[in-house]
mmCIF file of C-alpha atoms in Angstrom:
data_model
loop_
_atom_site.group_PDB
_atom_site.id
_atom_site.type_symbol
_atom_site.label_atom_id
_atom_site.label_comp_id
_atom_site.label_asym_id
_atom_site.label_seq_id
_atom_site.Cartn_x
_atom_site.Cartn_y
_atom_site.Cartn_z
ATOM 1 C CA MET A 134 24.195 62.617 151.925
ATOM 2 C CA ILE A 135 25.730 61.490 148.659
ATOM 3 C CA LEU A 136 29.333 60.408 149.070
ATOM 4 C CA LYS A 137 32.207 60.659 146.650
ATOM 5 C CA LEU A 138 33.911 57.456 147.481
ATOM 6 C CA GLY A 139 37.077 55.866 146.093
ATOM 7 C CA LEU A 140 37.395 52.087 145.970
ATOM 8 C CA LEU A 141 40.982 50.852 145.775
ATOM 9 C CA TYR A 142 41.195 47.506 144.036
ATOM 10 C CA SER A 143 43.176 45.352 141.703
ATOM 11 C CA ARG A 144 40.593 42.623 141.324
ATOM 12 C CA ILE A 145 36.833 42.880 141.602
ATOM 13 C CA ARG A 146 35.685 39.861 143.556
ATOM 14 C CA ARG A 147 32.080 39.094 144.391
ATOM 15 C CA ASP A 148 32.681 40.989 147.662
ATOM 16 C CA GLU A 149 33.488 44.187 145.760
ATOM 17 C CA LYS A 150 30.537 43.662 143.420
ATOM 18 C CA LEU A 151 28.204 43.393 146.407
ATOM 19 C CA LEU A 152 29.636 46.622 147.819
ATOM 20 C CA LEU A 153 29.501 48.444 144.484
ATOM 21 C CA ASP A 154 25.888 47.390 143.914
ATOM 22 C CA GLU A 155 24.856 48.644 147.352
ATOM 23 C CA LEU A 156 26.747 51.936 147.006
ATOM 24 C CA ARG A 157 25.336 52.647 143.553
ATOM 25 C CA GLU A 158 21.793 51.707 144.595
ATOM 26 C CA ARG A 159 22.038 54.377 147.271
ATOM 27 C CA GLY A 160 23.212 56.897 144.705
ATOM 28 C CA HIS A 161 26.779 57.337 145.928
ATOM 29 C CA ASP A 162 29.388 58.514 143.449
ATOM 30 C CA VAL A 163 31.917 55.669 143.348
ATOM 31 C CA GLU A 164 35.328 56.063 141.753
ATOM 32 C CA LYS A 165 36.902 52.675 141.113
ATOM 33 C CA ILE A 166 40.672 53.105 141.499
ATOM 34 C CA ASP A 167 42.733 50.250 140.054
ATOM 35 C CA VAL A 168 45.972 50.529 142.033
ATOM 36 C CA ARG A 169 47.878 48.906 139.173
ATOM 37 C CA ASP A 170 47.270 52.067 137.136
ATOM 38 C CA GLN A 171 48.297 54.494 139.862
ATOM 39 C CA ARG A 172 51.548 56.264 140.565
ATOM 40 C CA PHE A 173 51.821 57.320 144.190
ATOM 41 C CA ASP A 174 53.824 60.546 144.227
ATOM 42 C CA VAL A 175 55.356 61.240 147.632
ATOM 43 C CA ALA A 176 54.800 64.982 147.256
ATOM 44 C CA ALA A 177 51.072 64.979 146.535
ATOM 45 C CA GLY A 178 48.199 62.773 145.478
ATOM 46 C CA GLY A 179 47.028 62.792 141.886
ATOM 47 C CA GLU A 180 43.650 64.002 140.690
ATOM 48 C CA VAL A 181 42.044 60.681 141.374
ATOM 49 C CA PHE A 182 42.361 61.239 145.127
ATOM 50 C CA ALA A 183 41.150 64.852 145.110
ATOM 51 C CA ASP A 184 37.746 65.612 146.639
ATOM 52 C CA LEU A 185 37.063 62.074 147.850
ATOM 53 C CA ASP A 186 35.040 61.882 151.052
ATOM 54 C CA LEU A 187 36.388 58.457 151.829
ATOM 55 C CA VAL A 188 38.565 55.761 150.297
ATOM 56 C CA VAL A 189 37.773 52.095 150.856
ATOM 57 C CA ASP A 190 40.781 49.836 150.539
ATOM 58 C CA ARG A 191 39.821 46.588 148.836
ATOM 59 C CA CYS A 192 43.269 45.705 147.487
ATOM 60 C CA LEU A 193 43.621 41.973 147.106
ATOM 61 C CA ALA A 194 47.378 42.124 147.682
ATOM 62 C CA THR A 195 48.502 42.914 151.219
ATOM 63 C CA SER A 196 51.645 44.711 150.043
ATOM 64 C CA ARG A 197 49.614 47.072 147.857
ATOM 65 C CA SER A 198 47.103 47.620 150.629
ATOM 66 C CA LEU A 199 49.834 48.684 153.050
ATOM 67 C CA TYR A 200 51.390 51.253 150.719
ATOM 68 C CA ALA A 201 48.171 52.557 149.195
ATOM 69 C CA THR A 202 46.580 53.248 152.581
ATOM 70 C CA ARG A 203 49.757 54.943 153.776
ATOM 71 C CA PHE A 204 49.764 57.210 150.731
ATOM 72 C CA CYS A 205 46.057 58.014 151.126
ATOM 73 C CA GLU A 206 46.688 59.122 154.678
ATOM 74 C CA ALA A 207 49.687 61.199 153.559
ATOM 75 C CA TYR A 208 47.404 62.896 151.009
ATOM 76 C CA GLY A 209 44.923 63.683 153.778
ATOM 77 C CA VAL A 210 42.245 61.390 152.340
ATOM 78 C CA PRO A 211 40.323 59.366 154.955
ATOM 79 C CA VAL A 212 40.755 55.667 154.249
ATOM 80 C CA VAL A 213 39.227 52.529 155.685
ATOM 81 C CA ASN A 214 40.820 50.553 156.926
ATOM 82 C CA GLY A 215 43.518 52.922 158.113
ATOM 83 C CA ASN A 216 47.173 52.130 157.633
ATOM 84 C CA GLU A 217 47.775 51.449 161.330
ATOM 85 C CA THR A 218 45.132 48.731 161.290
ATOM 86 C CA ALA A 219 46.446 47.347 158.001
ATOM 87 C CA GLU A 220 50.018 47.190 159.331
ATOM 88 C CA VAL A 221 48.967 45.237 162.403
ATOM 89 C CA CYS A 222 46.576 42.889 160.636
ATOM 90 C CA ALA A 223 48.780 42.170 157.632
ATOM 91 C CA ASP A 224 51.431 40.474 159.744
ATOM 92 C CA LYS A 225 50.506 37.534 161.960
ATOM 93 C CA ALA A 226 53.290 38.289 164.446
ATOM 94 C CA LYS A 227 52.180 41.915 164.880
ATOM 95 C CA ASN A 228 48.574 40.736 165.016
ATOM 96 C CA SER A 229 49.360 38.258 167.806
ATOM 97 C CA LEU A 230 51.339 40.858 169.759
ATOM 98 C CA ALA A 231 48.504 43.376 169.556
ATOM 99 C CA LEU A 232 45.920 40.827 170.706
ATOM 100 C CA ALA A 233 48.109 39.643 173.593
ATOM 101 C CA ALA A 234 48.917 43.220 174.659
ATOM 102 C CA ALA A 235 45.194 44.002 174.808
ATOM 103 C CA GLY A 236 44.500 40.946 176.962
ATOM 104 C CA VAL A 237 42.596 39.133 174.209
ATOM 105 C CA PRO A 238 42.999 35.351 174.565
ATOM 106 C CA THR A 239 45.070 34.173 171.611
ATOM 107 C CA PRO A 240 46.908 30.905 170.912
ATOM 108 C CA GLU A 241 50.383 30.543 172.375
ATOM 109 C CA THR A 242 52.809 31.716 169.726
ATOM 110 C CA THR A 243 56.567 31.947 169.277
ATOM 111 C CA VAL A 244 58.517 33.613 166.469
ATOM 112 C CA ALA A 245 62.033 32.468 165.540
ATOM 113 C CA PHE A 246 64.433 33.471 162.795
ATOM 114 C CA THR A 247 66.522 30.360 162.215
ATOM 115 C CA LYS A 248 65.746 26.704 161.562
ATOM 116 C CA GLU A 249 67.490 25.758 164.789
ATOM 117 C CA SER A 250 65.607 28.144 167.046
ATOM 118 C CA ALA A 251 62.345 27.365 165.256
ATOM 119 C CA LEU A 252 62.906 23.643 165.841
ATOM 120 C CA GLU A 253 63.483 24.348 169.521
ATOM 121 C CA ALA A 254 60.217 26.280 169.630
ATOM 122 C CA ILE A 255 58.371 23.449 167.883
ATOM 123 C CA GLU A 256 59.809 20.867 170.284
ATOM 124 C CA SER A 257 58.789 22.984 173.253
ATOM 125 C CA PHE A 258 55.207 23.154 171.962
ATOM 126 C CA GLY A 259 55.172 19.415 171.281
ATOM 127 C CA TYR A 260 53.255 17.689 168.491
ATOM 128 C CA PRO A 261 51.064 18.565 166.760
ATOM 129 C CA CYS A 262 51.789 22.256 166.458
ATOM 130 C CA VAL A 263 51.353 24.745 163.681
ATOM 131 C CA LEU A 264 53.776 26.674 161.498
ATOM 132 C CA LYS A 265 52.384 29.635 159.559
ATOM 133 C CA PRO A 266 53.790 32.281 157.260
ATOM 134 C CA VAL A 267 53.575 35.739 158.851
ATOM 135 C CA VAL A 268 52.048 37.106 155.636
ATOM 136 C CA GLY A 269 49.507 35.166 153.611
ATOM 137 C CA SER A 270 45.944 34.017 153.655
ATOM 138 C CA TRP A 271 43.343 31.571 152.349
ATOM 139 C CA GLY A 272 45.129 28.918 154.419
ATOM 140 C CA ARG A 273 48.143 28.817 152.115
ATOM 141 C CA LEU A 274 51.466 27.420 153.323
ATOM 142 C CA MET A 275 50.058 26.552 156.722
ATOM 143 C CA ALA A 276 51.592 23.427 158.195
ATOM 144 C CA LYS A 277 50.316 21.203 160.964
ATOM 145 C CA ILE A 278 53.441 19.489 162.221
ATOM 146 C CA ASP A 279 53.003 16.022 163.663
ATOM 147 C CA SER A 280 56.605 14.909 164.198
ATOM 148 C CA ARG A 281 60.198 16.067 164.457
ATOM 149 C CA ASP A 282 60.918 14.574 161.032
ATOM 150 C CA ALA A 283 58.167 16.673 159.496
ATOM 151 C CA ALA A 284 59.365 19.772 161.367
ATOM 152 C CA GLU A 285 62.915 19.398 160.065
ATOM 153 C CA ALA A 286 61.721 18.881 156.485
ATOM 154 C CA ILE A 287 59.332 21.828 156.481
ATOM 155 C CA LEU A 288 61.843 24.193 158.072
ATOM 156 C CA GLU A 289 64.473 23.124 155.526
ATOM 157 C CA HIS A 290 62.064 23.727 152.650
ATOM 158 C CA LYS A 291 60.971 27.112 153.954
ATOM 159 C CA ALA A 292 64.524 28.265 154.613
ATOM 160 C CA THR A 293 65.701 27.142 151.185
ATOM 161 C CA LEU A 294 62.787 27.979 148.933
ATOM 162 C CA GLY A 295 60.957 30.758 150.661
ATOM 163 C CA HIS A 296 60.827 34.476 150.340
ATOM 164 C CA TYR A 297 62.690 36.131 153.216
ATOM 165 C CA GLU A 298 59.383 36.471 155.058
ATOM 166 C CA HIS A 299 59.193 32.675 155.149
ATOM 167 C CA LYS A 300 62.366 32.691 157.227
ATOM 168 C CA VAL A 301 60.392 34.385 159.971
ATOM 169 C CA PHE A 302 59.071 31.210 161.577
ATOM 170 C CA TYR A 303 55.732 31.708 163.301
ATOM 171 C CA VAL A 304 55.095 28.694 165.519
ATOM 172 C CA GLN A 305 51.798 28.262 167.272
ATOM 173 C CA GLU A 306 50.118 25.782 169.573
ATOM 174 C CA PHE A 307 47.576 23.531 167.870
ATOM 175 C CA VAL A 308 44.152 24.445 169.227
ATOM 176 C CA GLU A 309 41.809 21.456 169.556
ATOM 177 C CA LYS A 310 38.758 23.139 168.093
ATOM 178 C CA PRO A 311 35.501 21.252 167.476
ATOM 179 C CA GLY A 312 36.022 20.909 163.698
ATOM 180 C CA ARG A 313 35.050 24.498 163.110
ATOM 181 C CA ASP A 314 36.024 28.085 163.714
ATOM 182 C CA ILE A 315 34.078 31.326 163.809
ATOM 183 C CA ARG A 316 34.340 34.282 161.447
ATOM 184 C CA VAL A 317 32.816 37.541 162.631
ATOM 185 C CA LEU A 318 32.505 40.579 160.415
ATOM 186 C CA ALA A 319 32.601 43.678 162.588
ATOM 187 C CA THR A 320 32.532 47.426 162.047
ATOM 188 C CA ASP A 321 34.586 49.179 164.717
ATOM 189 C CA GLY A 322 33.992 46.248 167.035
ATOM 190 C CA GLU A 323 30.242 45.967 166.426
ATOM 191 C CA PRO A 324 29.424 42.530 164.957
ATOM 192 C CA VAL A 325 27.503 42.663 161.670
ATOM 193 C CA ALA A 326 27.155 38.889 161.327
ATOM 194 C CA ALA A 327 28.978 35.703 162.229
ATOM 195 C CA MET A 328 29.307 32.221 160.810
ATOM 196 C CA VAL A 329 30.959 28.953 161.662
ATOM 197 C CA ARG A 330 33.204 27.347 159.078
ATOM 198 C CA SER A 331 33.261 23.576 159.459
ATOM 199 C CA SER A 332 35.530 21.043 157.842
ATOM 200 C CA ASP A 333 36.996 17.600 158.426
ATOM 201 C CA HIS A 334 40.342 19.213 157.581
ATOM 202 C CA TRP A 335 42.171 21.097 160.318
ATOM 203 C CA LEU A 336 42.027 24.197 158.106
ATOM 204 C CA THR A 337 38.524 25.629 158.054
ATOM 205 C CA ASN A 338 38.901 28.496 155.588
ATOM 206 C CA ALA A 339 35.873 29.172 153.415
ATOM 207 C CA ALA A 340 38.405 29.562 150.573
ATOM 208 C CA LYS A 341 39.311 25.899 151.129
ATOM 209 C CA GLY A 342 35.715 24.772 150.807
ATOM 210 C CA ALA A 343 34.652 24.641 154.453
ATOM 211 C CA GLU A 344 30.908 24.468 155.054
ATOM 212 C CA THR A 345 29.398 27.608 156.505
ATOM 213 C CA ALA A 346 26.429 28.286 158.769
ATOM 214 C CA GLU A 347 25.166 31.289 160.699
ATOM 215 C CA PHE A 348 26.435 31.559 164.273
ATOM 216 C CA GLU A 349 24.784 33.373 167.141
ATOM 217 C CA LEU A 350 27.395 35.202 169.171
ATOM 218 C CA ASP A 351 27.075 35.127 172.941
ATOM 219 C CA ALA A 352 28.003 38.042 175.189
ATOM 220 C CA GLU A 353 31.544 36.765 175.736
ATOM 221 C CA ALA A 354 32.221 36.440 172.007
ATOM 222 C CA LYS A 355 30.800 39.918 171.339
ATOM 223 C CA ALA A 356 33.027 41.401 174.026
ATOM 224 C CA LEU A 357 36.073 39.644 172.570
ATOM 225 C CA VAL A 358 35.285 40.900 169.055
ATOM 226 C CA GLU A 359 35.104 44.462 170.336
ATOM 227 C CA LYS A 360 38.337 44.077 172.284
ATOM 228 C CA ALA A 361 40.138 42.459 169.335
ATOM 229 C CA SER A 362 38.954 45.211 167.005
ATOM 230 C CA ASP A 363 40.188 47.910 169.374
ATOM 231 C CA ALA A 364 43.507 46.072 169.739
ATOM 232 C CA VAL A 365 44.281 46.474 166.027
ATOM 233 C CA GLY A 366 42.970 50.015 165.650
ATOM 234 C CA GLY A 367 39.367 49.323 164.597
ATOM 235 C CA GLY A 368 37.748 49.365 161.177
ATOM 236 C CA LEU A 369 35.918 46.934 158.921
ATOM 237 C CA LEU A 370 37.385 43.680 160.149
ATOM 238 C CA GLY A 371 37.077 39.926 160.015
ATOM 239 C CA VAL A 372 37.717 38.543 163.480
ATOM 240 C CA ASP A 373 38.503 34.827 163.614
ATOM 241 C CA LEU A 374 37.786 32.943 166.818
ATOM 242 C CA MET A 375 38.048 29.319 167.872
ATOM 243 C CA GLU A 376 36.023 27.636 170.566
ATOM 244 C CA THR A 377 38.066 26.225 173.420
ATOM 245 C CA GLY A 378 35.643 24.260 175.573
ATOM 246 C CA ASP A 379 33.498 26.890 177.259
ATOM 247 C CA SER A 380 35.466 29.897 176.029
ATOM 248 C CA TYR A 381 37.139 31.346 172.920
ATOM 249 C CA THR A 382 40.538 32.228 171.580
ATOM 250 C CA VAL A 383 41.060 34.850 168.874
ATOM 251 C CA HIS A 384 43.663 33.709 166.391
ATOM 252 C CA GLU A 385 43.626 36.630 163.987
ATOM 253 C CA VAL A 386 41.962 39.772 162.729
ATOM 254 C CA ASN A 387 41.754 40.421 158.960
ATOM 255 C CA HIS A 388 41.753 43.922 157.518
ATOM 256 C CA THR A 389 40.568 43.534 153.901
ATOM 257 C CA VAL A 390 37.995 40.997 154.868
ATOM 258 C CA GLU A 391 36.052 38.938 152.334
ATOM 259 C CA PHE A 392 32.388 38.523 153.198
ATOM 260 C CA LYS A 393 30.632 36.832 150.273
ATOM 261 C CA ALA A 394 30.522 33.454 152.058
ATOM 262 C CA LEU A 395 29.237 35.167 155.186
ATOM 263 C CA ASN A 396 26.563 37.010 153.218
ATOM 264 C CA ASP A 397 25.375 33.704 151.767
ATOM 265 C CA ALA A 398 25.317 32.050 155.197
ATOM 266 C CA VAL A 399 23.413 34.605 157.265
ATOM 267 C CA ASP A 400 20.071 36.408 157.228
ATOM 268 C CA ALA A 401 21.655 39.840 157.661
ATOM 269 C CA ASP A 402 22.300 41.986 154.600
ATOM 270 C CA VAL A 403 26.061 42.248 155.026
ATOM 271 C CA PRO A 404 26.872 44.750 152.229
ATOM 272 C CA ALA A 405 24.026 46.996 153.409
ATOM 273 C CA ALA A 406 25.410 47.001 156.945
ATOM 274 C CA VAL A 407 28.905 47.735 155.642
ATOM 275 C CA VAL A 408 27.633 50.655 153.571
ATOM 276 C CA ASP A 409 25.643 51.971 156.560
ATOM 277 C CA TRP A 410 28.917 52.028 158.437
ATOM 278 C CA LEU A 411 30.822 53.639 155.549
ATOM 279 C CA GLU A 412 28.217 56.400 155.402
ATOM 280 C CA ALA A 413 28.603 57.014 159.125
ATOM 281 C CA LYS A 414 32.386 56.904 158.801
ATOM 282 C CA ALA A 415 32.405 59.473 156.003
ATOM 283 C CA GLY A 416 30.352 61.797 158.184
ATOM 284 C CA GLU A 417 32.780 61.660 161.093
ATOM 285 C CA PRO A 418 35.006 64.687 161.694
ATOM 286 C CA ALA A 419 38.692 64.220 160.853
ATOM 287 C CA ASP A 420 40.815 63.018 163.750
ATOM 288 C CA GLU A 421 42.822 66.069 164.785
ATOM 289 C CA ASP A 422 45.023 63.927 167.011
ATOM 290 C CA ALA A 423 46.051 61.568 164.238
ATOM 291 C CA PRO A 424 49.818 61.515 163.800
ATOM 292 C CA GLU A 425 51.119 63.325 160.754
ATOM 293 C CA VAL A 426 52.323 60.856 158.163
ATOM 294 C CA THR A 427 55.826 61.641 157.076
ATOM 295 C CA ALA A 428 56.539 58.468 155.131
ATOM 296 C CA MET B 265 29.902 37.524 122.583
ATOM 297 C CA SER B 266 33.633 37.608 123.455
ATOM 298 C CA GLN B 267 36.393 35.168 122.811
ATOM 299 C CA CYS B 268 38.773 33.527 125.250
ATOM 300 C CA VAL B 269 42.258 34.949 124.706
ATOM 301 C CA GLU B 270 43.720 31.588 125.719
ATOM 302 C CA CYS B 271 41.803 29.097 123.550
ATOM 303 C CA GLY B 272 39.624 31.250 121.292
ATOM 304 C CA ALA B 273 36.345 29.733 122.457
ATOM 305 C CA ASP B 274 33.249 31.925 122.391
ATOM 306 C CA LEU B 275 32.315 33.245 125.827
ATOM 307 C CA THR B 276 28.920 34.402 126.986
ATOM 308 C CA LEU B 277 29.423 37.093 129.591
ATOM 309 C CA HIS B 278 26.882 38.111 132.231
ATOM 310 C CA ASP B 279 25.213 41.509 132.189
ATOM 311 C CA ASP B 280 26.635 43.197 135.288
ATOM 312 C CA LEU B 281 30.256 42.905 134.200
ATOM 313 C CA GLU B 282 32.814 45.064 136.072
ATOM 314 C CA ALA B 283 36.298 46.065 134.982
ATOM 315 C CA GLY B 284 38.688 44.162 137.220
ATOM 316 C CA GLU B 285 36.421 41.134 137.528
ATOM 317 C CA ILE B 286 37.669 37.643 136.770
ATOM 318 C CA VAL B 287 35.706 35.277 134.555
ATOM 319 C CA ASP B 288 36.494 31.660 133.774
ATOM 320 C CA CYS B 289 36.583 30.227 130.298
ATOM 321 C CA THR B 290 34.278 27.217 130.449
ATOM 322 C CA THR B 291 36.147 25.580 127.568
ATOM 323 C CA CYS B 292 39.792 25.709 128.664
ATOM 324 C CA GLY B 293 39.430 26.812 132.296
ATOM 325 C CA ALA B 294 41.621 29.886 131.895
ATOM 326 C CA GLU B 295 41.055 32.755 134.307
ATOM 327 C CA LEU B 296 40.394 35.933 132.363
ATOM 328 C CA GLU B 297 40.326 39.489 133.603
ATOM 329 C CA VAL B 298 37.739 41.935 132.351
ATOM 330 C CA VAL B 299 39.892 44.875 131.248
ATOM 331 C CA ASP B 300 37.031 46.922 129.820
ATOM 332 C CA VAL B 301 33.272 46.521 129.776
ATOM 333 C CA GLU B 302 31.946 48.515 126.808
ATOM 334 C CA PRO B 303 32.660 46.587 124.731
ATOM 335 C CA PRO B 304 34.026 43.749 126.865
ATOM 336 C CA VAL B 305 37.783 43.305 126.584
ATOM 337 C CA LEU B 306 39.412 40.297 128.200
ATOM 338 C CA ASP B 307 43.002 39.479 129.041
ATOM 339 C CA ARG B 308 44.719 36.664 130.909
ATOM 340 C CA ALA B 309 44.275 37.163 134.658
ATOM 341 C CA PRO B 310 47.364 37.827 136.755
ATOM 342 C CA GLU B 311 48.839 34.851 138.569
ATOM 343 C CA LEU B 312 47.954 34.367 142.213
ATOM 344 C CA GLU B 313 50.426 36.021 144.584
ATOM 345 C CA GLU B 314 51.333 34.838 148.056
ATOM 346 C CA ASP B 315 49.964 37.929 149.781
ATOM 347 C CA TRP B 316 46.523 37.831 148.137
ATOM 348 C CA GLY B 317 43.245 37.459 149.930
ATOM 349 C CA GLU B 318 41.785 37.296 153.402
#
């Protein structure tokens, strides 16, 4: 089956090039949709969204991803990942709540709205602990706090300089991981491939230059990936886990996941597996029970 | 052959260019966005935003 597939983007990274190459090799009709050129009319979608079998959201900006997926759903166009998943994954506080509600082990986390209450939360965790922005990625603006002096300074800076979202203080326990964490790419909870990201730095993002290597998931990790995926509504996801002795904790699930580093690190053909899944997804019947979007 | 819109240096672009892709100028280091591919048109890439990337 040849698909007419829309790819929402504002920047074509190597991830999108890998996907585009795979889709075109299979003969699918791909419409690249630069969201910067679009106007999203609340009454109806423009021509660009007509007759698409499926839209794949690859927006680099979280804010654009959230609105664009919402509009696609309002236009009746199937989109992956869906807006519900995007909403939960885009915000670390919502992400943590969803994981905890589903019984997925996740680091202890507290959210506070003022410097004073955030400082109390930090003191209750003890040092070191971690302060993260609720929105953001690539390890930006993450702080490992080693002392009360540092906590006071960082909170003051965030409160004074930050966007209002930086006044939502997300405080988390510092997990003593073995110098690495695990990134799993999964399609509706089914792992495609996994890698460890290792670094001497406490941040182990591939975007920060961490070394990567393939990782063999055990049964417990696979079960957690499936559970974490379900907790956020499923889709094409990057599930991040940390090893805690003989078990794992899931610290977040990413909804417009980058996979170029993973593809380089593993034997599996990641874009091929993603496109296999997209083909299956496009063939699924529409969800009659899905709530009507009235945004 | 295209030219860097920042420093004017000649740029050799690869064959599988995509609109929306970012290329670096090897002379001045500027990030350039491919606006069009046939023929290649380059512009300065947008600045990094806080909510970009995963």
